[in-house]
Amino acid sequence: MAHEMIRIENVSYKYGSIGEENPSMVINNVSMSVNEGEHLVILGHNGSGKSTLAKLMNGLLLPTEGNVYVNGINTRDEEKIWDIRETAGMVFQNPDNQIVATIVEEDVAFGPENQGVPSSEIRQRVDEALKIVEMIEYKKHAPHLLSGGQKQRVAIAGILAMKPECIILDEPTAMLDPIGRIEIINTIKKLNKEEKKTIIHITHYMDEAVEADRILVMEQGQIVMEGSPREIFSQVEKVKNLGLDVPQVTELAYELRKEGIDVPQNILTIEELVKAL
Ligand SMILES: Nc1ncnc2c1ncn2[C@@H]1O[C@H](COP(=O)(O)OP(=O)(O)OP(=O)(O)O)[C@@H](O)[C@H]1O
Ligand SMILES: [Mg+2]
């Protein structure tokens, strides 16, 4: 059986203090797991609980009910919280909020410094991380002068320098221009395929979701769809009813089918559509 990097067992979560009458569950009895090496995408419209689920996955939030295990460690285990954070690193939407230093290399060194990594090894880790995200030539630059995509790559390098096995990215491209988005998508693919990192990627962009091994769709704190990108996006009506789009070519193929043109239902790429026509 594949090794489980993250395991979520019957988890519910509500904001506000336990016992308070009003707050309703924003995560509602969810069970799921993420295998080592997997590239998982989580979709769902605004407020469906994606960010909350992400924060439960590395102990930033603790479940109101149920348990979360990160590489076998229960996130309730207070003594292991740093092991958990080192195993599952988080990248957020806004790169500006994640950059803490005035020089790129110092920023990337911040995480391992806090981990107590010896300084000679920190230097090595910083260089390696900056090479992976293709920002090594900016090592001595000031982060605030970089583009959004470059800043976000520096933020990712800062996480990589802590050597996590799993990286959780919560809408990492939402604030970027199209070029920055492509830079980050390519970086995510590289982290998964070459660096063998387990990836959990929350996004609103369907063309990003197509890259995943598996997609989960959330709605009102529950997982309502699960499957490969092909399985998910072949259910055009269902996806749309959940307030989401399908990738542009899938949409086009869907419209063509409605017009009576015989194309398969599970088109995901332009090449596939061209071939079918
Ligand atoms: N700190 C908080 N306190 C109280 N309620 C919160 C808090 N953060 C989120 N919520 C509520 O929890 C629900 C789920 O929010 P969450 O941020 O997890 O959704 P999301 O799927 O990430 O949404 P988005 O696509 O907008 O990022 C929403 O109803 C939201 O209003
Ligand atoms: Mg969110």
PDB file of C-alpha atoms and ligand atoms in Angstrom:
ATOM      1  CA  MET A   1       0.000   0.000   0.000  1.00  0.00           C
ATOM      2  CA  ALA A   2       1.169   3.497  -0.765  1.00  0.00           C
ATOM      3  CA  HIS A   3       2.575   5.477   2.151  1.00  0.00           C
ATOM      4  CA  GLU A   4       0.129   8.071   3.481  1.00  0.00           C
ATOM      5  CA  MET A   5       1.666  11.519   3.880  1.00  0.00           C
ATOM      6  CA  ILE A   6      -1.531  13.058   5.248  1.00  0.00           C
ATOM      7  CA  ARG A   7      -4.484  11.252   6.749  1.00  0.00           C
ATOM      8  CA  ILE A   8      -7.675  13.013   7.776  1.00  0.00           C
ATOM      9  CA  GLU A   9     -10.106  10.929   9.821  1.00  0.00           C
ATOM     10  CA  ASN A  10     -13.691  12.079  10.395  1.00  0.00           C
ATOM     11  CA  VAL A  11     -12.581  15.665  10.841  1.00  0.00           C
ATOM     12  CA  SER A  12     -14.936  18.501  11.622  1.00  0.00           C
ATOM     13  CA  TYR A  13     -13.912  22.055  12.335  1.00  0.00           C
ATOM     14  CA  LYS A  14     -15.653  25.171  13.546  1.00  0.00           C
ATOM     15  CA  TYR A  15     -14.147  28.572  14.237  1.00  0.00           C
ATOM     16  CA  GLY A  16     -14.784  30.086  17.641  1.00  0.00           C
ATOM     17  CA  SER A  17     -14.478  28.481  21.026  1.00  0.00           C
ATOM     18  CA  ILE A  18     -15.587  24.917  21.602  1.00  0.00           C
ATOM     19  CA  GLY A  19     -18.996  24.777  23.229  1.00  0.00           C
ATOM     20  CA  GLU A  20     -20.101  28.072  21.716  1.00  0.00           C
ATOM     21  CA  GLU A  21     -23.651  27.754  20.430  1.00  0.00           C
ATOM     22  CA  ASN A  22     -23.640  29.561  17.100  1.00  0.00           C
ATOM     23  CA  PRO A  23     -20.692  28.569  14.935  1.00  0.00           C
ATOM     24  CA  SER A  24     -21.475  25.873  12.431  1.00  0.00           C
ATOM     25  CA  MET A  25     -18.994  23.360  11.121  1.00  0.00           C
ATOM     26  CA  VAL A  26     -16.975  24.740   8.215  1.00  0.00           C
ATOM     27  CA  ILE A  27     -15.400  21.294   7.780  1.00  0.00           C
ATOM     28  CA  ASN A  28     -18.016  18.643   8.201  1.00  0.00           C
ATOM     29  CA  ASN A  29     -16.909  15.071   8.902  1.00  0.00           C
ATOM     30  CA  VAL A  30     -14.246  14.834   6.216  1.00  0.00           C
ATOM     31  CA  SER A  31     -12.069  11.765   5.733  1.00  0.00           C
ATOM     32  CA  MET A  32      -9.369  11.648   3.086  1.00  0.00           C
ATOM     33  CA  SER A  33      -5.713  10.900   2.625  1.00  0.00           C
ATOM     34  CA  VAL A  34      -2.840  12.057   0.460  1.00  0.00           C
ATOM     35  CA  ASN A  35      -0.224   9.563  -0.632  1.00  0.00           C
ATOM     36  CA  GLU A  36       3.492  10.220  -0.643  1.00  0.00           C
ATOM     37  CA  GLY A  37       4.541  11.678  -3.988  1.00  0.00           C
ATOM     38  CA  GLU A  38       1.027  12.558  -5.016  1.00  0.00           C
ATOM     39  CA  HIS A  39       0.043  15.828  -6.708  1.00  0.00           C
ATOM     40  CA  LEU A  40      -3.397  16.627  -5.323  1.00  0.00           C
ATOM     41  CA  VAL A  41      -5.482  19.633  -6.335  1.00  0.00           C
ATOM     42  CA  ILE A  42      -8.340  20.914  -4.176  1.00  0.00           C
ATOM     43  CA  LEU A  43     -11.117  22.891  -5.863  1.00  0.00           C
ATOM     44  CA  GLY A  44     -14.257  24.486  -4.494  1.00  0.00           C
ATOM     45  CA  HIS A  45     -15.960  27.865  -4.637  1.00  0.00           C
ATOM     46  CA  ASN A  46     -15.364  30.661  -2.122  1.00  0.00           C
ATOM     47  CA  GLY A  47     -15.965  29.681   1.475  1.00  0.00           C
ATOM     48  CA  SER A  48     -16.226  25.937   0.798  1.00  0.00           C
ATOM     49  CA  GLY A  49     -13.505  25.224   3.372  1.00  0.00           C
ATOM     50  CA  LYS A  50     -10.351  24.725   1.302  1.00  0.00           C
ATOM     51  CA  SER A  51      -8.064  27.001   3.333  1.00  0.00           C
ATOM     52  CA  THR A  52      -9.404  25.629   6.587  1.00  0.00           C
ATOM     53  CA  LEU A  53      -8.680  22.082   5.412  1.00  0.00           C
ATOM     54  CA  ALA A  54      -5.172  23.147   4.365  1.00  0.00           C
ATOM     55  CA  LYS A  55      -4.481  24.637   7.800  1.00  0.00           C
ATOM     56  CA  LEU A  56      -5.696  21.431   9.452  1.00  0.00           C
ATOM     57  CA  MET A  57      -3.152  19.547   7.341  1.00  0.00           C
ATOM     58  CA  ASN A  58      -0.105  21.018   9.048  1.00  0.00           C
ATOM     59  CA  GLY A  59      -1.373  21.732  12.518  1.00  0.00           C
ATOM     60  CA  LEU A  60      -2.043  25.454  12.037  1.00  0.00           C
ATOM     61  CA  LEU A  61      -5.558  24.497  13.141  1.00  0.00           C
ATOM     62  CA  LEU A  62      -6.534  21.490  15.251  1.00  0.00           C
ATOM     63  CA  PRO A  63      -9.725  19.586  14.468  1.00  0.00           C
ATOM     64  CA  THR A  64     -12.812  20.239  16.560  1.00  0.00           C
ATOM     65  CA  GLU A  65     -13.601  16.553  16.039  1.00  0.00           C
ATOM     66  CA  GLY A  66     -11.597  13.750  14.493  1.00  0.00           C
ATOM     67  CA  ASN A  67      -7.859  13.446  13.856  1.00  0.00           C
ATOM     68  CA  VAL A  68      -5.255  14.532  11.335  1.00  0.00           C
ATOM     69  CA  TYR A  69      -2.027  12.595  10.873  1.00  0.00           C
ATOM     70  CA  VAL A  70       0.997  14.039   9.099  1.00  0.00           C
ATOM     71  CA  ASN A  71       3.429  11.277   8.213  1.00  0.00           C
ATOM     72  CA  GLY A  72       1.839   9.247  10.980  1.00  0.00           C
ATOM     73  CA  ILE A  73       2.032  11.985  13.643  1.00  0.00           C
ATOM     74  CA  ASN A  74      -1.240  13.205  15.133  1.00  0.00           C
ATOM     75  CA  THR A  75      -1.391  17.025  14.851  1.00  0.00           C
ATOM     76  CA  ARG A  76      -2.749  17.062  18.412  1.00  0.00           C
ATOM     77  CA  ASP A  77       0.651  15.885  19.646  1.00  0.00           C
ATOM     78  CA  GLU A  78       2.008  19.232  20.941  1.00  0.00           C
ATOM     79  CA  GLU A  79       5.529  17.934  21.368  1.00  0.00           C
ATOM     80  CA  LYS A  80       5.704  17.042  17.691  1.00  0.00           C
ATOM     81  CA  ILE A  81       4.273  20.252  16.261  1.00  0.00           C
ATOM     82  CA  TRP A  82       7.635  21.327  14.810  1.00  0.00           C
ATOM     83  CA  ASP A  83       8.153  17.915  13.212  1.00  0.00           C
ATOM     84  CA  ILE A  84       4.742  18.349  11.627  1.00  0.00           C
ATOM     85  CA  ARG A  85       5.484  21.868  10.352  1.00  0.00           C
ATOM     86  CA  GLU A  86       8.827  20.653   8.965  1.00  0.00           C
ATOM     87  CA  THR A  87       7.158  17.773   7.167  1.00  0.00           C
ATOM     88  CA  ALA A  88       4.335  19.810   5.660  1.00  0.00           C
ATOM     89  CA  GLY A  89       5.287  23.349   4.616  1.00  0.00           C
ATOM     90  CA  MET A  90       2.681  25.939   3.639  1.00  0.00           C
ATOM     91  CA  VAL A  91       2.808  28.498   0.836  1.00  0.00           C
ATOM     92  CA  PHE A  92       0.131  31.212   0.898  1.00  0.00           C
ATOM     93  CA  GLN A  93      -1.481  33.484  -1.645  1.00  0.00           C
ATOM     94  CA  ASN A  94       0.302  36.747  -1.000  1.00  0.00           C
ATOM     95  CA  PRO A  95       4.077  36.566  -1.469  1.00  0.00           C
ATOM     96  CA  ASP A  96       4.551  39.943   0.250  1.00  0.00           C
ATOM     97  CA  ASN A  97       3.191  38.562   3.518  1.00  0.00           C
ATOM     98  CA  GLN A  98       5.632  35.638   3.411  1.00  0.00           C
ATOM     99  CA  ILE A  99       8.857  37.527   2.848  1.00  0.00           C
ATOM    100  CA  VAL A 100      10.563  38.491   6.075  1.00  0.00           C
ATOM    101  CA  ALA A 101      14.094  39.656   5.144  1.00  0.00           C
ATOM    102  CA  THR A 102      15.568  42.390   2.963  1.00  0.00           C
ATOM    103  CA  ILE A 103      17.880  40.117   0.963  1.00  0.00           C
ATOM    104  CA  VAL A 104      16.680  37.035  -0.907  1.00  0.00           C
ATOM    105  CA  GLU A 105      19.221  34.624   0.576  1.00  0.00           C
ATOM    106  CA  GLU A 106      18.508  35.825   4.110  1.00  0.00           C
ATOM    107  CA  ASP A 107      14.830  35.330   3.538  1.00  0.00           C
ATOM    108  CA  VAL A 108      15.320  31.751   2.372  1.00  0.00           C
ATOM    109  CA  ALA A 109      17.636  31.087   5.341  1.00  0.00           C
ATOM    110  CA  PHE A 110      15.024  32.199   7.871  1.00  0.00           C
ATOM    111  CA  GLY A 111      13.234  28.836   8.161  1.00  0.00           C
ATOM    112  CA  PRO A 112      16.305  26.610   8.587  1.00  0.00           C
ATOM    113  CA  GLU A 113      17.810  29.168  11.013  1.00  0.00           C
ATOM    114  CA  ASN A 114      14.753  28.765  13.202  1.00  0.00           C
ATOM    115  CA  GLN A 115      15.074  25.006  12.885  1.00  0.00           C
ATOM    116  CA  GLY A 116      18.571  25.295  14.358  1.00  0.00           C
ATOM    117  CA  VAL A 117      20.318  23.990  11.252  1.00  0.00           C
ATOM    118  CA  PRO A 118      24.131  24.625  11.398  1.00  0.00           C
ATOM    119  CA  SER A 119      25.127  27.685   9.359  1.00  0.00           C
ATOM    120  CA  SER A 120      27.328  25.842   6.844  1.00  0.00           C
ATOM    121  CA  GLU A 121      24.418  23.592   6.018  1.00  0.00           C
ATOM    122  CA  ILE A 122      22.037  26.558   5.842  1.00  0.00           C
ATOM    123  CA  ARG A 123      24.154  28.121   3.093  1.00  0.00           C
ATOM    124  CA  GLN A 124      24.044  24.880   1.159  1.00  0.00           C
ATOM    125  CA  ARG A 125      20.288  24.518   1.596  1.00  0.00           C
ATOM    126  CA  VAL A 126      19.644  28.122   0.555  1.00  0.00           C
ATOM    127  CA  ASP A 127      21.637  27.694  -2.658  1.00  0.00           C
ATOM    128  CA  GLU A 128      19.976  24.394  -3.448  1.00  0.00           C
ATOM    129  CA  ALA A 129      16.486  25.784  -2.832  1.00  0.00           C
ATOM    130  CA  LEU A 130      17.152  28.896  -4.922  1.00  0.00           C
ATOM    131  CA  LYS A 131      18.465  26.713  -7.766  1.00  0.00           C
ATOM    132  CA  ILE A 132      15.346  24.565  -7.726  1.00  0.00           C
ATOM    133  CA  VAL A 133      13.075  27.606  -8.075  1.00  0.00           C
ATOM    134  CA  GLU A 134      15.521  29.161 -10.589  1.00  0.00           C
ATOM    135  CA  MET A 135      16.208  32.238  -8.487  1.00  0.00           C
ATOM    136  CA  ILE A 136      19.864  31.627  -7.609  1.00  0.00           C
ATOM    137  CA  GLU A 137      21.055  34.621  -9.618  1.00  0.00           C
ATOM    138  CA  TYR A 138      18.858  36.836  -7.437  1.00  0.00           C
ATOM    139  CA  LYS A 139      20.460  35.599  -4.228  1.00  0.00           C
ATOM    140  CA  LYS A 140      21.784  39.036  -3.235  1.00  0.00           C
ATOM    141  CA  HIS A 141      18.781  41.005  -4.495  1.00  0.00           C
ATOM    142  CA  ALA A 142      16.142  42.828  -2.462  1.00  0.00           C
ATOM    143  CA  PRO A 143      12.874  40.849  -2.570  1.00  0.00           C
ATOM    144  CA  HIS A 144      10.649  43.937  -2.826  1.00  0.00           C
ATOM    145  CA  LEU A 145      12.109  44.734  -6.252  1.00  0.00           C
ATOM    146  CA  LEU A 146      11.187  41.334  -7.692  1.00  0.00           C
ATOM    147  CA  SER A 147       8.082  40.485  -9.728  1.00  0.00           C
ATOM    148  CA  GLY A 148       5.178  38.690  -8.036  1.00  0.00           C
ATOM    149  CA  GLY A 149       6.135  35.357  -9.592  1.00  0.00           C
ATOM    150  CA  GLN A 150       9.748  35.792  -8.499  1.00  0.00           C
ATOM    151  CA  LYS A 151       8.710  36.704  -4.943  1.00  0.00           C
ATOM    152  CA  GLN A 152       6.458  33.684  -4.770  1.00  0.00           C
ATOM    153  CA  ARG A 153       9.356  31.487  -5.965  1.00  0.00           C
ATOM    154  CA  VAL A 154      11.512  32.939  -3.178  1.00  0.00           C
ATOM    155  CA  ALA A 155       8.726  32.107  -0.713  1.00  0.00           C
ATOM    156  CA  ILE A 156       8.681  28.538  -2.062  1.00  0.00           C
ATOM    157  CA  ALA A 157      12.491  28.366  -1.729  1.00  0.00           C
ATOM    158  CA  GLY A 158      12.097  29.413   1.926  1.00  0.00           C
ATOM    159  CA  ILE A 159       9.846  26.414   2.478  1.00  0.00           C
ATOM    160  CA  LEU A 160      12.112  24.087   0.474  1.00  0.00           C
ATOM    161  CA  ALA A 161      15.106  25.072   2.610  1.00  0.00           C
ATOM    162  CA  MET A 162      13.338  23.441   5.555  1.00  0.00           C
ATOM    163  CA  LYS A 163      13.325  20.163   3.588  1.00  0.00           C
ATOM    164  CA  PRO A 164       9.632  19.334   3.854  1.00  0.00           C
ATOM    165  CA  GLU A 165       8.354  16.111   2.311  1.00  0.00           C
ATOM    166  CA  CYS A 166       5.034  17.730   1.555  1.00  0.00           C
ATOM    167  CA  ILE A 167       4.192  21.247   0.369  1.00  0.00           C
ATOM    168  CA  ILE A 168       0.707  22.709   0.733  1.00  0.00           C
ATOM    169  CA  LEU A 169       0.047  25.678  -1.557  1.00  0.00           C
ATOM    170  CA  ASP A 170      -3.083  27.751  -0.917  1.00  0.00           C
ATOM    171  CA  GLU A 171      -3.877  29.633  -4.135  1.00  0.00           C
ATOM    172  CA  PRO A 172      -0.230  30.469  -4.767  1.00  0.00           C
ATOM    173  CA  THR A 173      -0.970  32.021  -8.175  1.00  0.00           C
ATOM    174  CA  ALA A 174      -4.057  34.051  -7.222  1.00  0.00           C
ATOM    175  CA  MET A 175      -2.194  37.357  -6.994  1.00  0.00           C
ATOM    176  CA  LEU A 176       0.137  36.833  -9.949  1.00  0.00           C
ATOM    177  CA  ASP A 177       0.110  38.015 -13.556  1.00  0.00           C
ATOM    178  CA  PRO A 178      -0.055  35.357 -16.320  1.00  0.00           C
ATOM    179  CA  ILE A 179       3.729  35.055 -16.546  1.00  0.00           C
ATOM    180  CA  GLY A 180       4.063  34.713 -12.784  1.00  0.00           C
ATOM    181  CA  ARG A 181       1.360  32.053 -12.827  1.00  0.00           C
ATOM    182  CA  ILE A 182       3.216  30.020 -15.437  1.00  0.00           C
ATOM    183  CA  GLU A 183       6.439  30.316 -13.407  1.00  0.00           C
ATOM    184  CA  ILE A 184       4.697  28.960 -10.321  1.00  0.00           C
ATOM    185  CA  ILE A 185       2.851  26.175 -12.174  1.00  0.00           C
ATOM    186  CA  ASN A 186       6.151  25.020 -13.665  1.00  0.00           C
ATOM    187  CA  THR A 187       7.826  25.222 -10.260  1.00  0.00           C
ATOM    188  CA  ILE A 188       5.059  23.122  -8.677  1.00  0.00           C
ATOM    189  CA  LYS A 189       5.393  20.479 -11.414  1.00  0.00           C
ATOM    190  CA  LYS A 190       9.143  20.384 -10.917  1.00  0.00           C
ATOM    191  CA  LEU A 191       8.817  20.029  -7.125  1.00  0.00           C
ATOM    192  CA  ASN A 192       6.552  17.042  -7.642  1.00  0.00           C
ATOM    193  CA  LYS A 193       8.247  15.304 -10.559  1.00  0.00           C
ATOM    194  CA  GLU A 194      11.933  16.021  -9.879  1.00  0.00           C
ATOM    195  CA  GLU A 195      12.127  16.763  -6.162  1.00  0.00           C
ATOM    196  CA  LYS A 196       9.511  14.078  -5.355  1.00  0.00           C
ATOM    197  CA  LYS A 197       7.585  16.373  -3.022  1.00  0.00           C
ATOM    198  CA  THR A 198       4.009  15.529  -2.159  1.00  0.00           C
ATOM    199  CA  ILE A 199       1.946  18.479  -3.411  1.00  0.00           C
ATOM    200  CA  ILE A 200      -1.404  19.720  -2.168  1.00  0.00           C
ATOM    201  CA  HIS A 201      -2.431  22.611  -4.369  1.00  0.00           C
ATOM    202  CA  ILE A 202      -5.547  24.698  -3.798  1.00  0.00           C
ATOM    203  CA  THR A 203      -6.534  26.700  -6.841  1.00  0.00           C
ATOM    204  CA  HIS A 204      -9.366  28.465  -8.634  1.00  0.00           C
ATOM    205  CA  TYR A 205      -7.756  27.875 -12.022  1.00  0.00           C
ATOM    206  CA  MET A 206      -9.000  24.821 -13.882  1.00  0.00           C
ATOM    207  CA  ASP A 207      -6.028  24.737 -16.246  1.00  0.00           C
ATOM    208  CA  GLU A 208      -3.834  24.270 -13.147  1.00  0.00           C
ATOM    209  CA  ALA A 209      -6.071  21.489 -11.857  1.00  0.00           C
ATOM    210  CA  VAL A 210      -5.576  19.523 -15.085  1.00  0.00           C
ATOM    211  CA  GLU A 211      -1.959  18.920 -14.023  1.00  0.00           C
ATOM    212  CA  ALA A 212      -2.957  17.003 -10.882  1.00  0.00           C
ATOM    213  CA  ASP A 213      -2.862  13.240 -10.259  1.00  0.00           C
ATOM    214  CA  ARG A 214      -6.142  13.603  -8.401  1.00  0.00           C
ATOM    215  CA  ILE A 215      -8.692  16.334  -7.718  1.00  0.00           C
ATOM    216  CA  LEU A 216     -10.937  16.850  -4.706  1.00  0.00           C
ATOM    217  CA  VAL A 217     -13.883  19.227  -4.984  1.00  0.00           C
ATOM    218  CA  MET A 218     -15.206  20.795  -1.785  1.00  0.00           C
ATOM    219  CA  GLU A 219     -18.646  22.209  -1.105  1.00  0.00           C
ATOM    220  CA  GLN A 220     -19.905  23.412   2.290  1.00  0.00           C
ATOM    221  CA  GLY A 221     -17.109  21.776   4.216  1.00  0.00           C
ATOM    222  CA  GLN A 222     -17.384  18.395   2.553  1.00  0.00           C
ATOM    223  CA  ILE A 223     -15.659  16.575  -0.269  1.00  0.00           C
ATOM    224  CA  VAL A 224     -18.299  16.203  -2.953  1.00  0.00           C
ATOM    225  CA  MET A 225     -16.235  14.970  -5.890  1.00  0.00           C
ATOM    226  CA  GLU A 226     -13.007  13.017  -6.140  1.00  0.00           C
ATOM    227  CA  GLY A 227     -11.178  11.626  -9.129  1.00  0.00           C
ATOM    228  CA  SER A 228      -8.588  12.152 -11.840  1.00  0.00           C
ATOM    229  CA  PRO A 229      -8.819  15.428 -13.783  1.00  0.00           C
ATOM    230  CA  ARG A 230     -10.369  13.446 -16.634  1.00  0.00           C
ATOM    231  CA  GLU A 231     -12.968  11.877 -14.375  1.00  0.00           C
ATOM    232  CA  ILE A 232     -13.856  15.211 -12.755  1.00  0.00           C
ATOM    233  CA  PHE A 233     -13.993  17.392 -15.849  1.00  0.00           C
ATOM    234  CA  SER A 234     -15.964  14.897 -17.933  1.00  0.00           C
ATOM    235  CA  GLN A 235     -18.842  15.698 -15.541  1.00  0.00           C
ATOM    236  CA  VAL A 236     -19.312  19.199 -16.936  1.00  0.00           C
ATOM    237  CA  GLU A 237     -22.837  19.786 -15.593  1.00  0.00           C
ATOM    238  CA  LYS A 238     -21.994  18.608 -12.100  1.00  0.00           C
ATOM    239  CA  VAL A 239     -18.855  20.750 -11.921  1.00  0.00           C
ATOM    240  CA  LYS A 240     -20.794  23.798 -13.107  1.00  0.00           C
ATOM    241  CA  ASN A 241     -23.547  23.162 -10.582  1.00  0.00           C
ATOM    242  CA  LEU A 242     -20.872  23.394  -7.889  1.00  0.00           C
ATOM    243  CA  GLY A 243     -20.095  26.910  -9.094  1.00  0.00           C
ATOM    244  CA  LEU A 244     -16.887  25.951 -10.871  1.00  0.00           C
ATOM    245  CA  ASP A 245     -15.692  26.148 -14.445  1.00  0.00           C
ATOM    246  CA  VAL A 246     -14.191  23.388 -16.517  1.00  0.00           C
ATOM    247  CA  PRO A 247     -10.979  23.913 -18.541  1.00  0.00           C
ATOM    248  CA  GLN A 248     -11.559  25.976 -21.691  1.00  0.00           C
ATOM    249  CA  VAL A 249     -11.070  23.115 -24.154  1.00  0.00           C
ATOM    250  CA  THR A 250     -13.345  20.868 -22.113  1.00  0.00           C
ATOM    251  CA  GLU A 251     -15.966  23.615 -22.279  1.00  0.00           C
ATOM    252  CA  LEU A 252     -15.520  23.893 -26.036  1.00  0.00           C
ATOM    253  CA  ALA A 253     -15.839  20.124 -26.509  1.00  0.00           C
ATOM    254  CA  TYR A 254     -18.965  20.205 -24.337  1.00  0.00           C
ATOM    255  CA  GLU A 255     -20.533  22.941 -26.487  1.00  0.00           C
ATOM    256  CA  LEU A 256     -19.642  21.039 -29.668  1.00  0.00           C
ATOM    257  CA  ARG A 257     -21.306  17.908 -28.293  1.00  0.00           C
ATOM    258  CA  LYS A 258     -24.413  19.897 -27.510  1.00  0.00           C
ATOM    259  CA  GLU A 259     -24.451  20.997 -31.155  1.00  0.00           C
ATOM    260  CA  GLY A 260     -24.430  17.336 -32.134  1.00  0.00           C
ATOM    261  CA  ILE A 261     -20.773  17.107 -33.097  1.00  0.00           C
ATOM    262  CA  ASP A 262     -19.336  13.749 -32.106  1.00  0.00           C
ATOM    263  CA  VAL A 263     -16.414  14.503 -29.772  1.00  0.00           C
ATOM    264  CA  PRO A 264     -15.608  12.523 -26.615  1.00  0.00           C
ATOM    265  CA  GLN A 265     -16.794  13.858 -23.273  1.00  0.00           C
ATOM    266  CA  ASN A 266     -13.443  13.694 -21.539  1.00  0.00           C
ATOM    267  CA  ILE A 267     -11.296  16.091 -23.570  1.00  0.00           C
ATOM    268  CA  LEU A 268      -8.650  17.860 -21.473  1.00  0.00           C
ATOM    269  CA  THR A 269      -6.116  19.243 -23.929  1.00  0.00           C
ATOM    270  CA  ILE A 270      -6.148  21.119 -27.213  1.00  0.00           C
ATOM    271  CA  GLU A 271      -4.243  18.235 -28.837  1.00  0.00           C
ATOM    272  CA  GLU A 272      -6.985  15.794 -27.835  1.00  0.00           C
ATOM    273  CA  LEU A 273      -9.685  18.049 -29.251  1.00  0.00           C
ATOM    274  CA  VAL A 274      -7.814  18.543 -32.519  1.00  0.00           C
ATOM    275  CA  LYS A 275      -7.377  14.786 -32.834  1.00  0.00           C
ATOM    276  CA  ALA A 276     -11.048  14.119 -32.092  1.00  0.00           C
ATOM    277  CA  LEU A 277     -12.144  16.598 -34.752  1.00  0.00           C
TER     278      LEU A 277
HETATM  279  N1  LIG B   1     -10.898  33.010  11.050  1.00  0.00           N
HETATM  280  C1  LIG B   1     -12.179  32.700  10.792  1.00  0.00           C
HETATM  281  N2  LIG B   1     -13.155  32.906  11.693  1.00  0.00           N
HETATM  282  C2  LIG B   1     -14.446  32.596  11.457  1.00  0.00           C
HETATM  283  N3  LIG B   1     -14.867  32.049  10.297  1.00  0.00           N
HETATM  284  C3  LIG B   1     -13.947  31.808   9.343  1.00  0.00           C
HETATM  285  C4  LIG B   1     -12.565  32.126   9.532  1.00  0.00           C
HETATM  286  N4  LIG B   1     -11.885  31.789   8.413  1.00  0.00           N
HETATM  287  C5  LIG B   1     -12.800  31.278   7.563  1.00  0.00           C
HETATM  288  N5  LIG B   1     -14.041  31.295   8.115  1.00  0.00           N
HETATM  289  C6  LIG B   1     -15.278  30.783   7.501  1.00  0.00           C
HETATM  290  O1  LIG B   1     -15.122  29.407   7.245  1.00  0.00           O
HETATM  291  C7  LIG B   1     -15.675  29.031   5.994  1.00  0.00           C
HETATM  292  C8  LIG B   1     -14.607  28.357   5.137  1.00  0.00           C
HETATM  293  O2  LIG B   1     -13.599  29.309   4.877  1.00  0.00           O
HETATM  294  P1  LIG B   1     -12.277  28.952   4.069  1.00  0.00           P
HETATM  295  O3  LIG B   1     -11.402  30.153   4.137  1.00  0.00           O
HETATM  296  O4  LIG B   1     -11.723  27.668   4.562  1.00  0.00           O
HETATM  297  O5  LIG B   1     -12.848  28.744   2.593  1.00  0.00           O
HETATM  298  P2  LIG B   1     -12.083  28.690   1.199  1.00  0.00           P
HETATM  299  O6  LIG B   1     -12.664  27.545   0.448  1.00  0.00           O
HETATM  300  O7  LIG B   1     -10.620  28.706   1.414  1.00  0.00           O
HETATM  301  O8  LIG B   1     -12.555  30.051   0.523  1.00  0.00           O
HETATM  302  P3  LIG B   1     -11.762  30.982  -0.562  1.00  0.00           P
HETATM  303  O9  LIG B   1     -11.954  30.343  -1.900  1.00  0.00           O
HETATM  304  O10 LIG B   1     -12.488  32.284  -0.460  1.00  0.00           O
HETATM  305  O11 LIG B   1     -10.341  31.077  -0.143  1.00  0.00           O
HETATM  306  C9  LIG B   1     -16.239  30.303   5.396  1.00  0.00           C
HETATM  307  O12 LIG B   1     -17.608  30.352   5.659  1.00  0.00           O
HETATM  308  C10 LIG B   1     -15.509  31.401   6.125  1.00  0.00           C
HETATM  309  O13 LIG B   1     -16.297  32.559   6.210  1.00  0.00           O
HETATM  310 MG    MG B   2      -9.104  29.988   0.841  1.00  0.00          MG
END
